[in-house]
Short mmCIF file of C-alpha atoms and ligand atoms in Angstrom, two decimals:
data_model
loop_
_atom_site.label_atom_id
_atom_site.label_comp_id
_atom_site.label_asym_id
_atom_site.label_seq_id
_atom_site.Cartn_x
_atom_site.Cartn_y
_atom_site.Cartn_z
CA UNK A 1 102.25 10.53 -33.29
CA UNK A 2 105.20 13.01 -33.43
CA UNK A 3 107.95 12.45 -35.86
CA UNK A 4 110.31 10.05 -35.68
CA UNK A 5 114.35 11.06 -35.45
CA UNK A 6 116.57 9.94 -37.67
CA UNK A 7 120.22 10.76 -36.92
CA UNK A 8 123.09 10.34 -38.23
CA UNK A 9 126.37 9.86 -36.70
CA UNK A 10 129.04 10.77 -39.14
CA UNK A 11 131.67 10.51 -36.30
CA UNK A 12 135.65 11.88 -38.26
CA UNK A 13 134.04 11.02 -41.08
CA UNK A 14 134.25 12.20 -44.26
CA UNK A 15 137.44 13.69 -44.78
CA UNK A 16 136.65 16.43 -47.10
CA UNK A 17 134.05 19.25 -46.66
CA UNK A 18 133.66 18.37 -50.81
CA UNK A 19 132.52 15.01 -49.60
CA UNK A 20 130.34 16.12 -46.87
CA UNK A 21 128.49 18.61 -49.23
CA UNK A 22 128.15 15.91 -51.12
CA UNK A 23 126.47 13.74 -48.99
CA UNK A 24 124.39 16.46 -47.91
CA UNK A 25 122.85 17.41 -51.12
CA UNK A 26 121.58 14.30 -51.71
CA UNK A 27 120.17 13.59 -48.40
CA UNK A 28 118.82 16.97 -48.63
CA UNK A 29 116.77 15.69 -51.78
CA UNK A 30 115.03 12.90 -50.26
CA UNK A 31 114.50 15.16 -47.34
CA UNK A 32 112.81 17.48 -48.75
CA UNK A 33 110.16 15.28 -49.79
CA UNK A 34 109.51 13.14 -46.24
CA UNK A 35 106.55 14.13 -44.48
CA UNK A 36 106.74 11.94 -40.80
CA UNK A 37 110.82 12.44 -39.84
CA UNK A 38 113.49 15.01 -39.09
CA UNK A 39 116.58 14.14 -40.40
CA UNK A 40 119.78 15.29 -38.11
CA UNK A 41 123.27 15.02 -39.29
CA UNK A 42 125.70 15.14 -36.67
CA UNK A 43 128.99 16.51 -38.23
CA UNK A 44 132.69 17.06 -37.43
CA UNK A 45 132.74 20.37 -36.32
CA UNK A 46 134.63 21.95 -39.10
CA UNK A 47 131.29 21.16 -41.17
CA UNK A 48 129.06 22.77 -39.46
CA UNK A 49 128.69 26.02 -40.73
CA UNK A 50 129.24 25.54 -44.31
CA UNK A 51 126.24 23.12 -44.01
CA UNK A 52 124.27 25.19 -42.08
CA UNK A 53 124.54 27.83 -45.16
CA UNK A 54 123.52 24.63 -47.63
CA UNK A 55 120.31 24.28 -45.08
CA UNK A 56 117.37 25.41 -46.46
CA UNK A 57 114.48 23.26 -44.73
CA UNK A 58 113.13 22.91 -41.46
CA UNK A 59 113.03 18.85 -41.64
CA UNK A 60 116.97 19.10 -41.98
CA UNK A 61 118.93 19.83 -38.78
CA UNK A 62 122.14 19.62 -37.75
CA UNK A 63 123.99 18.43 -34.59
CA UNK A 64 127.61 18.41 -33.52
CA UNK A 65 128.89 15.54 -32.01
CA UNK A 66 130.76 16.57 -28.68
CA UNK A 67 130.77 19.46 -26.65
CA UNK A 68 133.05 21.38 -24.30
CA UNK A 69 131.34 21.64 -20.24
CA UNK A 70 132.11 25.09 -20.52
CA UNK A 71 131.64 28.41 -22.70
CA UNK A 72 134.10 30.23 -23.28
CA UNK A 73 137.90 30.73 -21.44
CA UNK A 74 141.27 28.88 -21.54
CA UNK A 75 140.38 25.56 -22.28
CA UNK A 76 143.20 24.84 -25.60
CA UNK A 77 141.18 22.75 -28.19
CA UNK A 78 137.87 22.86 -27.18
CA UNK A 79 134.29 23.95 -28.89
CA UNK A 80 131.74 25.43 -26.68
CA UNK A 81 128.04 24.97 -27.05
CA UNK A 82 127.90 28.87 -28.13
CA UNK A 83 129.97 28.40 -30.81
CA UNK A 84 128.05 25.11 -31.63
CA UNK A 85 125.02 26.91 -31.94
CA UNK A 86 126.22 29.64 -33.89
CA UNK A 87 128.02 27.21 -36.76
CA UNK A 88 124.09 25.78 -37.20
CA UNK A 89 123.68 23.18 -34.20
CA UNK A 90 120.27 22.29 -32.67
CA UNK A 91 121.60 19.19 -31.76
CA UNK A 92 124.57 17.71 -29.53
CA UNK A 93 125.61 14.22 -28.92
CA UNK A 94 126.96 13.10 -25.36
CA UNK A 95 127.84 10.26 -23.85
CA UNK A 96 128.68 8.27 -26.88
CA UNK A 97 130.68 5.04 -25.83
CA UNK A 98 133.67 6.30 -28.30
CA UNK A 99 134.00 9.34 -25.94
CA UNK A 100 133.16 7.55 -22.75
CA UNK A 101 136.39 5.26 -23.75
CA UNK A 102 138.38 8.31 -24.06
CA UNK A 103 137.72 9.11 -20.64
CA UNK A 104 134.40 11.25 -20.87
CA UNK A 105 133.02 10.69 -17.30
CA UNK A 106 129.21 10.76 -15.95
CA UNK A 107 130.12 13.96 -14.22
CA UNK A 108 131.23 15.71 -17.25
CA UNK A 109 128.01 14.46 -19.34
CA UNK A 110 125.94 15.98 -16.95
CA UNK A 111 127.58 19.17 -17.11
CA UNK A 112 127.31 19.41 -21.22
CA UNK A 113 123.87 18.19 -20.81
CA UNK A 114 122.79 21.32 -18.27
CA UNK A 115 124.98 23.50 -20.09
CA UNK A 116 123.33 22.38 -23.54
CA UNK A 117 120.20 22.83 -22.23
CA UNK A 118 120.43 26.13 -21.26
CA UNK A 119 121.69 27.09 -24.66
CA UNK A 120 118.95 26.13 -26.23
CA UNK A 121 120.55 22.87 -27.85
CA UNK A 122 118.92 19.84 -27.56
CA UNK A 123 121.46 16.99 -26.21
CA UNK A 124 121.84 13.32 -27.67
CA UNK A 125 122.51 11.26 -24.76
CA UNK A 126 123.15 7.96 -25.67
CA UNK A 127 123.21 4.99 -22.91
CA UNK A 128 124.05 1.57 -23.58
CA UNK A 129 126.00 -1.45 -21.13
CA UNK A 130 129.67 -2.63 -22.80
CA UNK A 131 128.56 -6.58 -22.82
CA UNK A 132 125.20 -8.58 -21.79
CA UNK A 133 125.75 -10.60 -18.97
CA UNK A 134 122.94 -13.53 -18.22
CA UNK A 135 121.74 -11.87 -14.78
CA UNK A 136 120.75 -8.82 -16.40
CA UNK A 137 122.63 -6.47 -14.61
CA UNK A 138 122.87 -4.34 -17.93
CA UNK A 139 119.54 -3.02 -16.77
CA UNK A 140 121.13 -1.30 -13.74
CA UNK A 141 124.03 -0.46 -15.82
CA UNK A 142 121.61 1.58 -18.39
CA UNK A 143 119.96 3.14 -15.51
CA UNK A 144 122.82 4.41 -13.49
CA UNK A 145 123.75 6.17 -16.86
CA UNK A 146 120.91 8.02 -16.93
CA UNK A 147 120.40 8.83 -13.16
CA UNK A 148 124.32 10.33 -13.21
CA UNK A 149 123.62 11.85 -16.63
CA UNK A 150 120.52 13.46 -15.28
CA UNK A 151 121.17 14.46 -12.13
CA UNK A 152 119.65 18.02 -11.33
CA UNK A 153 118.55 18.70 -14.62
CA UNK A 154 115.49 20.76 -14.65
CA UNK A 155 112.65 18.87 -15.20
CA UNK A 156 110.85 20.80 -17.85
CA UNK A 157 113.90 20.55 -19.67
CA UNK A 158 113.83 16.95 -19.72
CA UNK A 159 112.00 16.34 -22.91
CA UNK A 160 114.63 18.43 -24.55
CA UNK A 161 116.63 15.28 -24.25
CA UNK A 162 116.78 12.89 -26.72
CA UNK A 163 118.00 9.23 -25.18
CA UNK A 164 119.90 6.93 -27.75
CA UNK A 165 120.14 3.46 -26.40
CA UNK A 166 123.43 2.17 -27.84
CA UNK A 167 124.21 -1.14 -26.65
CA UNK A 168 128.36 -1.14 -27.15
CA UNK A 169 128.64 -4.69 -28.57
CA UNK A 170 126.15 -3.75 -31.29
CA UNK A 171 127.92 -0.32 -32.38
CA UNK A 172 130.56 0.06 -35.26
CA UNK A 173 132.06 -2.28 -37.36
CA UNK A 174 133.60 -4.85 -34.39
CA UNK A 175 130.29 -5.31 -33.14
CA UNK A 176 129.44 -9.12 -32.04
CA UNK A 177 126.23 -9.04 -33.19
CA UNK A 178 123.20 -6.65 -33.94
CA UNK A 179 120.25 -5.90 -31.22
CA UNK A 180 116.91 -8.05 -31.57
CA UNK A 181 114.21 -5.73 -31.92
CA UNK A 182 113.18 -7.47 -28.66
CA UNK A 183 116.05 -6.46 -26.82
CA UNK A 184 115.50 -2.83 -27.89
CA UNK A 185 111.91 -2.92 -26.85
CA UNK A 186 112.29 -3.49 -23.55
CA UNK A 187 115.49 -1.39 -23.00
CA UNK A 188 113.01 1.55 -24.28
CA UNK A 189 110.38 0.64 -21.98
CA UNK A 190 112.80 0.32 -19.00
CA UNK A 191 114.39 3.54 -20.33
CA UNK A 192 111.05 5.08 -19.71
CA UNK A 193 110.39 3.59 -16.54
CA UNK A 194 113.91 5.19 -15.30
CA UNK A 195 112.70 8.63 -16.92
CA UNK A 196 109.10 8.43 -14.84
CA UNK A 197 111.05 7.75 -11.98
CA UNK A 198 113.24 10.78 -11.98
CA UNK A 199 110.59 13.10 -13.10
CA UNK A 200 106.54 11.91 -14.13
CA UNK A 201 104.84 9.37 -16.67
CA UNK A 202 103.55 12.23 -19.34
CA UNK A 203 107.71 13.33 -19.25
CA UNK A 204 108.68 9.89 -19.60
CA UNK A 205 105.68 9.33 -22.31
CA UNK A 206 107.11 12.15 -24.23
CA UNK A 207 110.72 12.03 -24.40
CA UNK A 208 112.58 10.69 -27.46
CA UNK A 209 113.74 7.26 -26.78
CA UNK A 210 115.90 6.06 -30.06
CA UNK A 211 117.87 2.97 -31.14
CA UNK A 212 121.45 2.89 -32.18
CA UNK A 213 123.71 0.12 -33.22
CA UNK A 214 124.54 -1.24 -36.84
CA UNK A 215 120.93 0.04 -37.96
CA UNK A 216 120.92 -1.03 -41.87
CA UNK A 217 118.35 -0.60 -44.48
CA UNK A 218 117.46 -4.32 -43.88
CA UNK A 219 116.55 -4.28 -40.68
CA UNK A 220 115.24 -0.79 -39.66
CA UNK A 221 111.80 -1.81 -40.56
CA UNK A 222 111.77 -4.56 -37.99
CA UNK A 223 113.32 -2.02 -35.32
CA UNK A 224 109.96 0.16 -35.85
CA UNK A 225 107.54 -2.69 -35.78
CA UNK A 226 108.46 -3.92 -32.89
CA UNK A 227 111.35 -1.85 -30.64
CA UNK A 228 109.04 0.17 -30.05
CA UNK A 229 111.88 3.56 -30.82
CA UNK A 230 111.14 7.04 -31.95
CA UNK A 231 113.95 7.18 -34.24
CA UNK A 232 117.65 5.85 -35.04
CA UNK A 233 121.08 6.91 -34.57
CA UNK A 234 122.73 5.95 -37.29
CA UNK A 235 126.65 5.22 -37.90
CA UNK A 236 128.39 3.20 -41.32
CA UNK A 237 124.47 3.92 -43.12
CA UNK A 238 125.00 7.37 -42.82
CA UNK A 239 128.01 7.55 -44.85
CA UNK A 240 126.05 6.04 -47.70
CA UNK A 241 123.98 8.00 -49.87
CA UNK A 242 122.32 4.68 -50.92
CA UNK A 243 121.75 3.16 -47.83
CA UNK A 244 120.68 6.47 -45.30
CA UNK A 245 118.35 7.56 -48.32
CA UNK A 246 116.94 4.01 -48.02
CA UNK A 247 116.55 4.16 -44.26
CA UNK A 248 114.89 7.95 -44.57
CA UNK A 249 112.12 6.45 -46.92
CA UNK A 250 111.34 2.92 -44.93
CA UNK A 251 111.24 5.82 -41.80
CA UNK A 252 109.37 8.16 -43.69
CA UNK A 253 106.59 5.19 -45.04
CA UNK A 254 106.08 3.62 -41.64
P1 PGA B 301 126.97 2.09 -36.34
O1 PGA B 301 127.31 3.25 -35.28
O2 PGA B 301 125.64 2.39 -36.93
O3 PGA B 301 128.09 2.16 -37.33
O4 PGA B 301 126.97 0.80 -35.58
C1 PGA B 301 126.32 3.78 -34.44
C2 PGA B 301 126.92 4.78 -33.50
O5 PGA B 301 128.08 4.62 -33.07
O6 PGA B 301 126.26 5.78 -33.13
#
């Protein structure tokens, strides 16, 4: 089996680039040893490059955590995925429901994604319905996400793409309630099945589906056994060198 993701999210988080070495170097020390995971921090911007000059070791990458849907010109505030790359990014996230609340449309994820892709950084989409209704239409919900945010993309660019399924009402700390492992297992299957439909089986067989939503150190060992996820984006944990070192060794053992 290939190795399983973790990620974490550090979203404006920490404040200080003293703080984020920190956290960092210590990561860096149980990631050094772990044999069946990459470990990818997604930082603020602002990080990125002085990390990228701490990074000595394949197994640690680094991702940023928005992008602009262009590359360079007049555009007052923005990053492009050049400059991403250059500061030390193999990674972007899109699509996360903070940014989608801002306003971040489908049409504009599907332009970072192609634009991503062609630059040779490997987007983070993440997917996930606002609230579960009782006639499942969070299933359609999930796959009219992806169908928008795929739309044209080159299909041998496809497993590029990592999908995080990030139900909203399990993410941050107002979440209602956590995901069963149940409810994460089929999402990835159907996940899948919306991948083989838009491009084949082996593509859909190969992609990177994760899970993300107040994973802990308590109950990331369930989410393996039976969601049925290559890997976890990871929020609060990540901020902990306690508790993502925890969740990088349970990873790492499984
Ligand atoms: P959480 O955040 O782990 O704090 O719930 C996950 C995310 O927003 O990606």
């Amino acid at each position: 089996m290939s190795k399983r993701l973790i990620i974490a999210n550090w979203k404006m988080n920490p404040v200080s680039l003293r703080e984020a070495e920190y956290l960092f170097k210590e990561f860096k020390k149980v990631t050094i040893k772990s044999k069946n995971i990459h470990t990818i921090l997604c930082v603020p911007f602002p990080y990125l490059y002085p990390l990228k000059k701490l990074k000595t070791i394949l197994r640690f990458l680094l991702g940023a955590q928005n992008v602009f849907k262009d590359v360079d010109g007049a555009y007052t505030g923005e990053v492009s995925p050049l400059m991403i790359a250059d500061s030390g990014a193999n990674f972007c996230i899109v699509g996360h429901s903070e940014r989608r609340a801002m306003g971040e449309t489908d049409v504009d994820i599907n332009q970072k994604i192609k634009l991503l892709l062609k630059n040779k950084i490997s987007p983070i989409l993440c997917v996930g319905e606002r609230e579960r209704d009782g006639k499942h239409t969070y299933f359609d919900f999930v796959k009219r996400q992806i169908v928008e945010d795929l739309k044209n993309v080159q299909k041998n660019l496809l497993k590029n793409i990592v999908i995080a399924y990030e139900p909203v009402w399990a993410i941050g700390k107002d979440a209602t309630r956590e995901a069963t492992p149940v409810e994460v297992n089929e999402m990835t299957i159907f996940i899948r099945k919306c991948i083989s439909d838009i491009s084949s089986s082996s593509i859909a067989h190969d992609i990177k589906v994760i899970y993300g939503g107040s994973v802990t150190k308590n109950n990331v060992s369930d989410f393996i056994e039976y969601g049925g996820v290559d890997g976890f984006l990871v929020g609060r944990a990540s901020l902990s060198v306690r508790d993502f070192i925890k969740i990088i060794q349970i990873v790492d053992k499984k």
